[in-house]
Amino acid sequence: MSDTGIGASVRRKEDLRFVQGAGKYTDDMNLVDQVHAYILRSPHAHAAVRSIDTSAARAGEGVVAVFTSEDMAEVGGIPCGWQVHSKDGSAMAEPKHPVLAEGKVRHVGDPVAVVLAESRTQARDAAESIFVDYDVLDAVVDMQAAVTDGATSVHDDVGTNVCYDWGLGDKDAVDEAFSNAHHVSRLDLVNNRLIPNAIEPRCAIGDYDQATGQFTLHTTSQNPHVIRLLMGAFVLGLPEHKLRIHAPDVGGGFGSKIFHYAEEIIVTWAAGQINRPVKWTADRSESFQSDAHGRDHVTTVELAMDADGKFLALRASTLANMGAYLSTFAPCVPTYLHGTLLAGQYSTPVIYCEVKAVFTNTVPVDAYRGAGRPEATYLLERIVQVAADDMGMDATDIRRRNFIQPSEFPYQTPVALIYDTGNYEASLDKALENSDYAGFGNRKAASKEAGKLRGIGISSYIEACGIAPSNVVGSLGARAGLYEAATVRVNPTGSVSVMTGSHSHGQGHETTFAQVVSEKLGIDFDSIDIVHGDTDRVPFGMGTYGSRSIAVGGTAIVNAIDKVVAKGKKIAAHLLETSESDIEFENGQFVVPGTDKAKAFGEIALAAYVPHHYPLEELEPGLEETAFYDPKNFTFPAGTYVCEVEVDPDTGTVEIASFHATDDFGVVINPMIVEGQVHGGLVQGIGQALLEGCNYDDTGQLLSGSYMDYTMPRATDVPSFSVDTTVTECTHNPLGVKGCGEAGAIGAPPAVINAVLNALSEVGVTNLDMPATPHRVWQAIRDAQAS
Amino acid sequence: MSVTVSMIVNGKSVSAEVDPRTLLVDFLRVDQRLTGTHVGCDTSQCGACVVHVNGKSVKSCTMLAAQADGAEVATIESLAIDGQLHPMQEAFRQNHGLQCGFCTPGMIMSALDLVNVNSNPSEREIREWLEGNLCRCTGYHNIVKSIQAGAEAMSEV
Ligand code: FES
Ligand code: FES
């Protein structure tokens, strides 16, 4: 292993600029002659808009223009990228998602009007003088109430609040297995609604060049080409060659910056209207009201077992909140990213999952770190623990008894996926050893001495990354392909620029991708640059989400490199006056093995661009190759997390005493970066389990609308972690990689809650929903004591 | 209406006419084009905007530019000298104390103020000091390690 190749903890290229404050985030840009946009948002969850009077605002100081939906009549609604079909074959309800409210507002924060002014404060001041005549309607907030007969409709033209009623699996076989089971464990649970909260608020700057008809949108996006496709083709009707999307340094995304948002449309369209650049930056309170939220499931799950604790069947029924409108990928999250994961690491023979997606007067809900897989893992790892308790089995024994064995791969689950490889027991064993599982009893006794309740919890998660074979997702309703693209440009003097469709917003692609190139081409790490985030510079790619960058984007790079090497061999053969089949490429040299004939990579590059001695009849000059890679399957990272907590029974406070993670991510390119991804994911998972919860009141007011009210994990809330790996290599991509971005957020919540419930079992508490805040825990203890 | 504010920013005297309600962070980011100081919230909770005012860490979103009149202000841009990273910057880089980098300038400026008052902070002391700094990416583990390493490196100089 070289010190900059695959497997090395190379220090990150991007950090040199970030630690100096020299990153270039969207809001750091200011264009000449720009105006500022302020968006007036609905203060009501549900109201008819009778009229909007903008006359005072138009006369405001510095105001350039004021727009409402009437001005945007030519502009289309915000499209949804995935169409799910219900059990009966009907397509999901897909009501229009207007850019600015058309006759009705449907959640607090729904955009109503936009003011453009010379300064941000002028725009804001003017917006305050817009008079909107609202007729406030009943708000639909609670999902159960939303699906009862006679409930108010969020969308009059849909007539019900059910977006779709979806099912997966063999229901009859499952029902049959349940009726013959020795024991059935059952659990009702809530997967709490979260607000993603990347620390960089969203920002968008629209620019229009009248002379060329060219539009540019600078935006905080994880996937600029997806935005170009959606906004160009479906909303503004702009041809792609006249629309550039640029996503420079982006300060975290976690899914929330995948989606196409109204503000991107507003600034682009408005720039064309006034022929000046238009800039909008979210206040944090706007982020809370307008970034897509995550999770929000209410679920009943049942697990049928035989007398030995062997799983016979699983049944899950879920209500999933869509919010007021369908965000870009919302429909696929509770279905194809959730139901398909319900086998987990277990050989449960039959599974049935049904999901009703529900419209409510809340912010749209979409993919947030893990997206569907945390919900699947949470319900599964919770019910497995309940089952262990019901059967009087140890948490590890019941898992071992049901794990899919290494000899069974490739393994066809009853919920559509085919796992290519894995070794679940290896991760479990390592996690138990690292966490000194066997010594828990002593630690518990010590805690008891100190008046504390100690608990231990396990979660053995699986996830599906590297989304995904285009024909498969196409058949499931995706309205796009999910390949990735890369161009490897060898420059005449031998340095390399790689243009990738993946996007880095913290993951460190500029480093890991360069490691792959350095290893494959045998060239200096510092002579490689990774270019991303600009539709004018990179080939059409699908961007970064679902932990797909290295598995899909990385493979596209490897495939492009293979083409470069193949061409290099032809050039080398010519220069070395031998046949192409005699040439091998190793350590940055084209060599004829067994001879001293060799050409360095740089010599080949120069020959390709200065083709004086070159087979011009057969070969084009230049050395630049593009590859589009469509994945053959998902990848399946998996692992076991062991969490130990100490609960103070007097205050209900939960402290994480230790957290041990063991993950199988396949081949690891940069262990330092991978560990960092796990740390970050774990804290988001622990945040969900103990601290974070988005709350609406009965009228649809967002109660957790700022950092004063929404509890973000802080440094004192979490411990340092022990992170370890096992390796089974992915069988269907050339790097053997699986992806690591979401695992922590997927695996952690059930590990924490299982630990909390393990601690509280001493005082008779048997169930608890997330977040396990001090108040909730304290109340649960009091309730258990009272009963 | 506007007011004149004058201060020393990163060792340079600067003066400007600003709207009296201009926040120090906007003065730095917009008027002075020092975009290394970031804005992550509107309630003084995230710490992305931390700079030093007269040698102490301050959330620059919580102070008017006019309040900093006459003060000495230091931002993240002042730390590296001739391309040579400050030991705390280097420690963040070596210990992977950042991912997206958005919280990082505030984290580093906070960390430096901690080291000013406590040259050898423990893990607990670091975590408590970071009470006012949010990071959504790193899970804090490597930030704590970075600050420990940075403090150590600074005491060696
Ligand atoms: S921007 Fe100053 S604390 Fe958040
Ligand atoms: S590194 Fe992204 S918020 Fe801290």
Tab-separated table of C-alpha atoms and ligand atoms in Angstrom, chain A residues 199 251-252 254, chain B residues 97-104 107 134-138 143, ligand 2:
chain	number	residue	atom	x	y	z
A	199	ILE	CA	-25.121	23.840	9.427
A	251	GLY	CA	-21.808	22.834	4.030
A	252	GLY	CA	-23.408	19.483	4.690
A	254	PHE	CA	-27.594	14.715	4.768
B	97	GLY	CA	-11.617	17.526	12.715
B	98	LEU	CA	-13.806	18.726	9.862
B	99	GLN	CA	-15.936	17.381	7.074
B	100	CYS	CA	-17.983	20.012	5.247
B	101	GLY	CA	-15.877	22.745	6.845
B	102	PHE	CA	-18.780	25.049	7.542
B	103	CYS	CA	-18.523	25.008	11.338
B	104	THR	CA	-14.741	24.831	11.232
B	107	MET	CA	-14.652	25.847	16.000
B	134	LEU	CA	-22.695	23.079	16.613
B	135	CYS	CA	-21.259	20.606	14.143
B	136	ARG	CA	-23.623	18.357	12.216
B	137	CYS	CA	-20.941	16.366	10.377
B	138	THR	CA	-18.183	15.100	12.637
B	143	ILE	CA	-12.960	17.923	16.876
C	2	FES	S1	-17.819	19.935	9.555
C	2	FES	FE1	-19.798	20.214	8.720
C	2	FES	S2	-20.811	21.222	10.331
C	2	FES	FE2	-18.918	20.731	11.222
